[in-house]
mmCIF file of C-alpha atoms and ligand atoms in Angstrom:
data_model
loop_
_atom_site.group_PDB
_atom_site.id
_atom_site.type_symbol
_atom_site.label_atom_id
_atom_site.label_comp_id
_atom_site.label_asym_id
_atom_site.label_seq_id
_atom_site.Cartn_x
_atom_site.Cartn_y
_atom_site.Cartn_z
ATOM 1 C CA MET A 20 -58.104 -1.371 -24.660
ATOM 2 C CA ILE A 21 -56.375 2.029 -24.896
ATOM 3 C CA GLU A 22 -58.526 3.115 -21.956
ATOM 4 C CA GLU A 23 -57.344 0.194 -19.830
ATOM 5 C CA ALA A 24 -53.680 0.664 -20.871
ATOM 6 C CA SER A 25 -53.700 4.387 -20.064
ATOM 7 C CA LYS A 26 -55.244 3.755 -16.632
ATOM 8 C CA LEU A 27 -52.630 1.126 -15.809
ATOM 9 C CA LEU A 28 -49.805 3.432 -16.917
ATOM 10 C CA ALA A 29 -51.126 6.503 -15.102
ATOM 11 C CA ARG A 30 -51.517 4.483 -11.873
ATOM 12 C CA SER A 31 -48.160 2.699 -12.100
ATOM 13 C CA ARG A 32 -45.433 3.355 -9.556
ATOM 14 C CA PHE A 33 -42.399 2.196 -11.554
ATOM 15 C CA ALA A 34 -43.049 1.698 -15.267
ATOM 16 C CA ILE A 35 -40.410 0.703 -17.811
ATOM 17 C CA ALA A 36 -40.490 0.248 -21.586
ATOM 18 C CA PHE A 37 -38.974 -2.617 -23.550
ATOM 19 C CA THR A 38 -38.586 -1.955 -27.267
ATOM 20 C CA GLY A 39 -37.574 -3.804 -30.428
ATOM 21 C CA ALA A 40 -37.101 -3.125 -34.116
ATOM 22 C CA GLY A 41 -40.847 -2.491 -34.645
ATOM 23 C CA ILE A 42 -40.776 0.854 -32.820
ATOM 24 C CA SER A 43 -38.381 2.170 -35.482
ATOM 25 C CA ALA A 44 -40.240 0.725 -38.487
ATOM 26 C CA GLU A 45 -42.213 3.966 -38.959
ATOM 27 C CA SER A 46 -38.904 5.868 -38.956
ATOM 28 C CA GLY A 47 -37.925 3.900 -42.064
ATOM 29 C CA VAL A 48 -35.582 1.431 -40.322
ATOM 30 C CA PRO A 49 -36.648 -2.053 -41.455
ATOM 31 C CA THR A 50 -37.185 -4.793 -38.875
ATOM 32 C CA PHE A 51 -35.220 -7.960 -39.519
ATOM 33 C CA ARG A 52 -38.357 -9.755 -40.624
ATOM 34 C CA GLY A 53 -39.289 -6.825 -42.883
ATOM 35 C CA PHE A 54 -35.932 -7.017 -44.623
ATOM 36 C CA ASN A 55 -36.880 -9.315 -47.510
ATOM 37 C CA GLY A 56 -34.715 -8.531 -50.481
ATOM 38 C CA LEU A 57 -33.732 -5.113 -49.149
ATOM 39 C CA TRP A 58 -30.061 -5.840 -49.218
ATOM 40 C CA LYS A 59 -28.518 -7.990 -51.958
ATOM 41 C CA LYS A 60 -30.791 -10.922 -51.144
ATOM 42 C CA HIS A 61 -28.966 -11.815 -47.921
ATOM 43 C CA ARG A 62 -30.875 -12.581 -44.753
ATOM 44 C CA PRO A 63 -29.749 -10.382 -41.836
ATOM 45 C CA GLU A 64 -29.630 -13.441 -39.576
ATOM 46 C CA GLU A 65 -26.858 -14.811 -41.808
ATOM 47 C CA LEU A 66 -24.852 -11.578 -41.790
ATOM 48 C CA ALA A 67 -25.155 -10.524 -38.159
ATOM 49 C CA THR A 68 -23.022 -13.384 -36.853
ATOM 50 C CA PRO A 69 -19.371 -13.825 -35.778
ATOM 51 C CA GLU A 70 -19.035 -16.697 -38.297
ATOM 52 C CA ALA A 71 -20.074 -14.466 -41.202
ATOM 53 C CA PHE A 72 -17.594 -11.791 -40.094
ATOM 54 C CA ARG A 73 -14.738 -14.326 -39.905
ATOM 55 C CA LYS A 74 -15.601 -15.770 -43.291
ATOM 56 C CA ASP A 75 -16.248 -12.554 -45.181
ATOM 57 C CA PRO A 76 -15.570 -9.310 -43.274
ATOM 58 C CA HIS A 77 -15.980 -7.277 -46.496
ATOM 59 C CA LEU A 78 -19.537 -8.547 -46.949
ATOM 60 C CA VAL A 79 -20.496 -7.977 -43.306
ATOM 61 C CA TRP A 80 -18.925 -4.506 -43.265
ATOM 62 C CA SER A 81 -20.711 -3.488 -46.455
ATOM 63 C CA PHE A 82 -24.017 -4.620 -44.890
ATOM 64 C CA TYR A 83 -23.289 -2.569 -41.754
ATOM 65 C CA LYS A 84 -22.162 0.494 -43.695
ATOM 66 C CA TRP A 85 -25.379 0.287 -45.700
ATOM 67 C CA ARG A 86 -27.400 0.091 -42.475
ATOM 68 C CA MET A 87 -25.403 2.935 -40.853
ATOM 69 C CA GLY A 88 -26.188 5.141 -43.868
ATOM 70 C CA LEU A 89 -29.875 4.249 -43.667
ATOM 71 C CA ILE A 90 -30.131 4.779 -39.902
ATOM 72 C CA MET A 91 -28.120 8.018 -40.088
ATOM 73 C CA LYS A 92 -30.961 9.565 -42.112
ATOM 74 C CA ALA A 93 -33.763 8.189 -39.901
ATOM 75 C CA ARG A 94 -35.526 10.420 -37.383
ATOM 76 C CA PRO A 95 -37.387 9.389 -34.224
ATOM 77 C CA ASN A 96 -41.149 8.924 -34.668
ATOM 78 C CA ARG A 97 -44.189 9.613 -32.448
ATOM 79 C CA ALA A 98 -43.577 6.495 -30.376
ATOM 80 C CA HIS A 99 -39.944 7.387 -29.511
ATOM 81 C CA TYR A 100 -41.037 10.913 -28.550
ATOM 82 C CA ALA A 101 -43.945 9.604 -26.460
ATOM 83 C CA LEU A 102 -41.539 7.477 -24.389
ATOM 84 C CA ALA A 103 -39.247 10.473 -23.806
ATOM 85 C CA GLU A 104 -42.281 12.518 -22.733
ATOM 86 C CA LEU A 105 -43.486 9.789 -20.351
ATOM 87 C CA GLU A 106 -40.046 9.840 -18.720
ATOM 88 C CA GLU A 107 -40.166 13.631 -18.459
ATOM 89 C CA MET A 108 -43.600 13.304 -16.797
ATOM 90 C CA GLY A 109 -42.070 10.959 -14.210
ATOM 91 C CA ILE A 110 -44.169 7.955 -15.285
ATOM 92 C CA LEU A 111 -41.514 5.985 -17.160
ATOM 93 C CA LYS A 112 -38.298 5.198 -15.293
ATOM 94 C CA ALA A 113 -36.248 3.620 -18.082
ATOM 95 C CA VAL A 114 -36.262 2.369 -21.657
ATOM 96 C CA ILE A 115 -34.600 -0.974 -22.313
ATOM 97 C CA THR A 116 -34.039 -1.415 -26.039
ATOM 98 C CA GLN A 117 -32.847 -4.168 -28.353
ATOM 99 C CA ASN A 118 -32.358 -1.571 -31.075
ATOM 100 C CA VAL A 119 -28.978 -0.306 -32.160
ATOM 101 C CA ASP A 120 -30.286 2.783 -33.981
ATOM 102 C CA ASP A 121 -29.847 5.558 -31.373
ATOM 103 C CA LEU A 122 -33.405 6.853 -32.014
ATOM 104 C CA HIS A 123 -34.481 6.738 -28.335
ATOM 105 C CA ARG A 124 -31.509 8.898 -27.402
ATOM 106 C CA GLU A 125 -32.277 11.321 -30.235
ATOM 107 C CA ALA A 126 -35.869 11.585 -29.048
ATOM 108 C CA GLY A 127 -34.603 12.622 -25.610
ATOM 109 C CA THR A 128 -34.825 9.454 -23.481
ATOM 110 C CA LYS A 129 -32.299 9.838 -20.657
ATOM 111 C CA ASN A 130 -32.296 6.512 -18.823
ATOM 112 C CA LEU A 131 -31.603 4.233 -21.788
ATOM 113 C CA ILE A 132 -30.267 0.698 -21.672
ATOM 114 C CA GLU A 133 -28.982 -0.635 -24.966
ATOM 115 C CA LEU A 134 -28.903 -4.423 -24.772
ATOM 116 C CA HIS A 135 -27.566 -5.010 -28.271
ATOM 117 C CA GLY A 136 -25.061 -2.171 -28.649
ATOM 118 C CA ASN A 137 -25.121 0.827 -30.954
ATOM 119 C CA ILE A 138 -24.581 0.830 -34.702
ATOM 120 C CA PHE A 139 -22.601 4.085 -34.633
ATOM 121 C CA ARG A 140 -19.913 2.588 -32.388
ATOM 122 C CA VAL A 141 -16.990 0.490 -33.626
ATOM 123 C CA ARG A 142 -14.547 -1.541 -31.566
ATOM 124 C CA CYS A 143 -11.281 -3.371 -32.081
ATOM 125 C CA THR A 144 -11.336 -7.164 -32.486
ATOM 126 C CA SER A 145 -8.027 -7.400 -30.488
ATOM 127 C CA CYS A 146 -7.437 -4.534 -28.061
ATOM 128 C CA GLY A 147 -9.889 -2.448 -26.023
ATOM 129 C CA TYR A 148 -10.164 0.395 -28.560
ATOM 130 C CA GLU A 149 -13.657 1.745 -29.247
ATOM 131 C CA GLU A 150 -15.063 4.828 -30.890
ATOM 132 C CA ASN A 151 -18.445 6.484 -31.424
ATOM 133 C CA LEU A 152 -18.234 7.662 -35.041
ATOM 134 C CA LYS A 153 -21.373 9.786 -34.790
ATOM 135 C CA GLU A 154 -20.243 11.686 -31.690
ATOM 136 C CA ASN A 155 -16.767 12.173 -33.166
ATOM 137 C CA GLY A 156 -18.223 13.546 -36.417
ATOM 138 C CA ARG A 157 -16.383 10.834 -38.407
ATOM 139 C CA LEU A 158 -19.333 8.875 -39.755
ATOM 140 C CA GLU A 159 -19.448 10.221 -43.304
ATOM 141 C CA GLU A 160 -15.704 9.847 -43.800
ATOM 142 C CA PHE A 161 -15.916 6.276 -42.411
ATOM 143 C CA LEU A 162 -18.750 5.285 -44.749
ATOM 144 C CA VAL A 163 -16.861 6.168 -47.936
ATOM 145 C CA GLN A 164 -13.639 4.304 -47.015
ATOM 146 C CA LYS A 165 -13.214 1.309 -49.331
ATOM 147 C CA ASP A 166 -10.679 -0.656 -47.251
ATOM 148 C CA LEU A 167 -11.628 -2.691 -44.193
ATOM 149 C CA PRO A 168 -11.529 -0.441 -41.106
ATOM 150 C CA LYS A 169 -8.448 -0.955 -38.915
ATOM 151 C CA CYS A 170 -7.699 -0.092 -35.286
ATOM 152 C CA PRO A 171 -5.564 3.077 -34.897
ATOM 153 C CA ASN A 172 -3.813 1.479 -31.885
ATOM 154 C CA CYS A 173 -2.938 -2.035 -33.042
ATOM 155 C CA ASP A 174 -3.973 -2.240 -36.712
ATOM 156 C CA SER A 175 -6.352 -5.182 -36.122
ATOM 157 C CA LEU A 176 -9.744 -5.298 -37.783
ATOM 158 C CA LEU A 177 -12.486 -3.089 -36.332
ATOM 159 C CA ARG A 178 -16.036 -4.437 -35.975
ATOM 160 C CA PRO A 179 -19.430 -2.878 -35.309
ATOM 161 C CA ASP A 180 -20.090 -2.610 -31.542
ATOM 162 C CA VAL A 181 -23.335 -4.545 -31.768
ATOM 163 C CA VAL A 182 -24.333 -7.928 -30.401
ATOM 164 C CA TRP A 183 -24.467 -10.541 -33.126
ATOM 165 C CA PHE A 184 -26.614 -13.681 -33.086
ATOM 166 C CA GLY A 185 -24.967 -16.245 -30.835
ATOM 167 C CA GLU A 186 -22.949 -13.674 -28.849
ATOM 168 C CA PRO A 187 -23.419 -12.837 -25.173
ATOM 169 C CA LEU A 188 -25.050 -9.538 -24.194
ATOM 170 C CA PRO A 189 -23.029 -6.835 -22.417
ATOM 171 C CA ARG A 190 -23.019 -7.927 -18.748
ATOM 172 C CA LYS A 191 -23.594 -4.500 -17.211
ATOM 173 C CA ALA A 192 -26.525 -3.595 -19.463
ATOM 174 C CA LEU A 193 -28.168 -6.988 -18.912
ATOM 175 C CA ASP A 194 -27.776 -6.814 -15.103
ATOM 176 C CA GLU A 195 -29.250 -3.324 -15.065
ATOM 177 C CA ALA A 196 -32.149 -4.423 -17.272
ATOM 178 C CA PHE A 197 -32.953 -7.423 -15.053
ATOM 179 C CA LYS A 198 -32.836 -5.235 -11.914
ATOM 180 C CA LEU A 199 -35.227 -2.759 -13.497
ATOM 181 C CA ALA A 200 -37.553 -5.584 -14.553
ATOM 182 C CA GLU A 201 -37.660 -6.923 -10.971
ATOM 183 C CA LYS A 202 -38.495 -3.481 -9.634
ATOM 184 C CA ALA A 203 -41.060 -2.552 -12.293
ATOM 185 C CA ASP A 204 -44.797 -2.837 -11.690
ATOM 186 C CA LEU A 205 -45.491 -2.312 -15.402
ATOM 187 C CA VAL A 206 -43.700 -2.890 -18.688
ATOM 188 C CA LEU A 207 -44.717 -1.350 -21.981
ATOM 189 C CA VAL A 208 -43.472 -3.722 -24.691
ATOM 190 C CA ILE A 209 -43.332 -2.115 -28.134
ATOM 191 C CA GLY A 210 -42.444 -3.703 -31.479
ATOM 192 C CA THR A 211 -40.564 -6.805 -30.525
ATOM 193 C CA SER A 212 -41.063 -10.358 -31.730
ATOM 194 C CA GLY A 213 -40.096 -11.515 -28.232
ATOM 195 C CA VAL A 214 -38.144 -14.503 -29.455
ATOM 196 C CA VAL A 215 -34.571 -13.229 -29.046
ATOM 197 C CA TYR A 216 -33.224 -14.337 -25.651
ATOM 198 C CA PRO A 217 -32.116 -13.345 -23.038
ATOM 199 C CA ALA A 218 -33.741 -9.974 -23.856
ATOM 200 C CA ALA A 219 -37.185 -11.578 -24.095
ATOM 201 C CA TYR A 220 -36.968 -12.544 -20.386
ATOM 202 C CA ILE A 221 -37.545 -8.894 -19.427
ATOM 203 C CA PRO A 222 -41.349 -8.840 -19.764
ATOM 204 C CA GLN A 223 -41.495 -12.321 -18.223
ATOM 205 C CA ILE A 224 -39.635 -11.115 -15.119
ATOM 206 C CA VAL A 225 -41.992 -8.153 -14.738
ATOM 207 C CA ARG A 226 -44.944 -10.495 -15.012
ATOM 208 C CA GLU A 227 -43.531 -13.063 -12.564
ATOM 209 C CA THR A 228 -42.867 -10.385 -9.955
ATOM 210 C CA GLY A 229 -46.499 -9.280 -10.105
ATOM 211 C CA GLY A 230 -46.251 -6.454 -12.662
ATOM 212 C CA LYS A 231 -48.499 -5.694 -15.623
ATOM 213 C CA VAL A 232 -47.566 -6.169 -19.274
ATOM 214 C CA ILE A 233 -48.909 -3.846 -21.985
ATOM 215 C CA GLU A 234 -47.951 -4.800 -25.521
ATOM 216 C CA VAL A 235 -48.055 -2.696 -28.704
ATOM 217 C CA ASN A 236 -47.592 -4.638 -31.944
ATOM 218 C CA PRO A 237 -49.633 -4.903 -35.162
ATOM 219 C CA GLU A 238 -49.062 -8.673 -34.986
ATOM 220 C CA GLU A 239 -49.083 -11.278 -32.231
ATOM 221 C CA SER A 240 -45.644 -12.010 -30.797
ATOM 222 C CA GLY A 241 -43.907 -14.236 -28.259
ATOM 223 C CA ILE A 242 -44.993 -11.708 -25.602
ATOM 224 C CA THR A 243 -48.721 -11.689 -26.473
ATOM 225 C CA PRO A 244 -49.610 -14.749 -24.337
ATOM 226 C CA ILE A 245 -48.433 -12.936 -21.159
ATOM 227 C CA ALA A 246 -49.803 -9.478 -22.043
ATOM 228 C CA ASP A 247 -52.503 -8.050 -19.761
ATOM 229 C CA VAL A 248 -53.393 -5.570 -22.497
ATOM 230 C CA PHE A 249 -52.531 -6.152 -26.158
ATOM 231 C CA LEU A 250 -52.825 -3.094 -28.419
ATOM 232 C CA ARG A 251 -52.830 -4.572 -31.910
ATOM 233 C CA CYS A 252 -51.653 -1.429 -33.641
ATOM 234 C CA PRO A 253 -48.544 0.254 -35.126
ATOM 235 C CA ALA A 254 -46.402 1.949 -32.464
ATOM 236 C CA GLY A 255 -46.913 5.595 -33.563
ATOM 237 C CA GLU A 256 -50.693 5.429 -33.603
ATOM 238 C CA ALA A 257 -50.956 3.489 -30.338
ATOM 239 C CA MET A 258 -48.610 5.822 -28.468
ATOM 240 C CA GLU A 259 -50.321 8.948 -29.729
ATOM 241 C CA LYS A 260 -53.708 7.672 -28.516
ATOM 242 C CA LEU A 261 -52.218 6.535 -25.221
ATOM 243 C CA MET A 262 -50.587 9.917 -24.581
ATOM 244 C CA LYS A 263 -53.871 11.762 -25.205
ATOM 245 C CA ARG A 264 -55.685 9.589 -22.658
ATOM 246 C CA ILE A 265 -52.913 9.778 -20.076
ATOM 247 C CA LYS A 266 -52.824 13.546 -20.243
ATOM 248 C CA GLY A 267 -56.561 13.504 -19.543
ATOM 249 C CA LEU A 268 -56.063 11.233 -16.529
ATOM 250 C CA ILE A 269 -53.300 12.987 -14.621
HETATM 251 P P1 NAD B 18 -37.918 -8.353 -35.174
HETATM 252 O O1 NAD B 18 -37.534 -7.825 -36.521
HETATM 253 O O2 NAD B 18 -37.705 -9.782 -34.887
HETATM 254 O O3 NAD B 18 -39.456 -8.059 -34.884
HETATM 255 C C1 NAD B 18 -40.016 -6.818 -35.044
HETATM 256 C C2 NAD B 18 -41.410 -6.788 -34.412
HETATM 257 O O4 NAD B 18 -41.956 -5.488 -34.660
HETATM 258 C C3 NAD B 18 -42.412 -7.786 -34.983
HETATM 259 O O5 NAD B 18 -43.064 -8.443 -33.914
HETATM 260 C C4 NAD B 18 -43.384 -6.915 -35.791
HETATM 261 O O6 NAD B 18 -44.707 -7.429 -35.779
HETATM 262 C C5 NAD B 18 -43.310 -5.608 -35.045
HETATM 263 N N1 NAD B 18 -43.654 -4.404 -35.823
HETATM 264 C C6 NAD B 18 -43.543 -4.190 -37.148
HETATM 265 N N2 NAD B 18 -43.960 -2.958 -37.471
HETATM 266 C C7 NAD B 18 -44.349 -2.367 -36.308
HETATM 267 C C8 NAD B 18 -44.886 -1.094 -35.970
HETATM 268 N N3 NAD B 18 -45.092 -0.144 -36.905
HETATM 269 N N4 NAD B 18 -45.170 -0.836 -34.678
HETATM 270 C C9 NAD B 18 -44.973 -1.780 -33.713
HETATM 271 N N5 NAD B 18 -44.467 -2.998 -33.967
HETATM 272 C C10 NAD B 18 -44.171 -3.290 -35.257
HETATM 273 O O7 NAD B 18 -37.160 -7.397 -34.147
HETATM 274 P P2 NAD B 18 -36.686 -7.577 -32.651
HETATM 275 O O8 NAD B 18 -37.684 -8.372 -31.888
HETATM 276 O O9 NAD B 18 -36.326 -6.263 -32.156
HETATM 277 O O10 NAD B 18 -35.363 -8.494 -32.698
HETATM 278 C C11 NAD B 18 -34.445 -8.634 -33.731
HETATM 279 C C12 NAD B 18 -33.037 -8.116 -33.450
HETATM 280 O O11 NAD B 18 -32.659 -7.347 -34.568
HETATM 281 C C13 NAD B 18 -32.857 -7.214 -32.283
HETATM 282 O O12 NAD B 18 -32.048 -7.859 -31.389
HETATM 283 C C14 NAD B 18 -32.149 -5.943 -32.785
HETATM 284 O O13 NAD B 18 -30.865 -5.838 -32.214
HETATM 285 C C15 NAD B 18 -31.976 -6.136 -34.246
HETATM 286 N N6 NAD B 18 -32.515 -5.054 -35.102
HETATM 287 C C16 NAD B 18 -32.460 -3.740 -34.717
HETATM 288 C C17 NAD B 18 -32.998 -2.732 -35.527
HETATM 289 C C18 NAD B 18 -32.934 -1.289 -35.066
HETATM 290 O O14 NAD B 18 -32.053 -0.916 -34.319
HETATM 291 N N7 NAD B 18 -33.879 -0.429 -35.489
HETATM 292 C C19 NAD B 18 -33.607 -3.066 -36.728
HETATM 293 C C20 NAD B 18 -33.640 -4.418 -37.111
HETATM 294 C C21 NAD B 18 -33.103 -5.396 -36.273
HETATM 295 ZN ZN1 ZN B 19 -6.770 -2.461 -31.444
#
């Protein structure tokens, strides 16, 4: 299986990666399904919604601040670094991620498309104000503030710049991702349940336009039925093995 996957990757002309929460699990960032009881007994699916934010912004902000603190301490793992190295080698042309954790960027991936936003960015619920707290060095100060965060321009409530369940994806990122999927002759799908649409269309588009699908996941997912090669394995281990083989092939 690894043999077959490494051959396909080494021979590909335009390979892309499509990643989900599972690629960051080994960095200590829980997937939504792996969340059970991690945070005050609330299900993330009930907190990551516009309705929850309208009803109880304090609750939703305390969930996000908790996640920001957790993700702030996380470091990229072998799988994130492998993708950055594949890009450096000229094999991988882009990483399309559903993650909001910034770990691909930290690992050195340059052509990164974030479909669901970034947890370190905040934006105003009324005007166009937005800020990257990590880049501005304001994250720690932000996390200890007790009051709800307000916009410095118009004093409205700030919200995390992430896509919540039921919200549309950022147009530009989605268009770019679909274009890449049409062009790709291979997609490496890592750690996604493949049930959150429209993101889950990406591997389907690659497949429908004649490309190959390689999947890495310790469990079967919504993508498994269309995978040409399914590596049933945690992301770090699979990517380390794959990199060793690829280096022997090129
Ligand atoms: P998901 O939680 O629905 O599914 C995670 C998938 O990862 C599962 O299929 C699981 O089998 C697999 N997995 C678990 N451990 C793995 C490992 N070590 N290696 C490889 N795969 C592993 O996540 P999703 O499909 O990405 O979708 C849920 C949404 O939640 C996303 O839209 C995303 O925005 C958000 N989310 C993001 C983060 C993050 O940024 N790290 C974390 C949790 C949720
Ligand atoms: Zn504002």
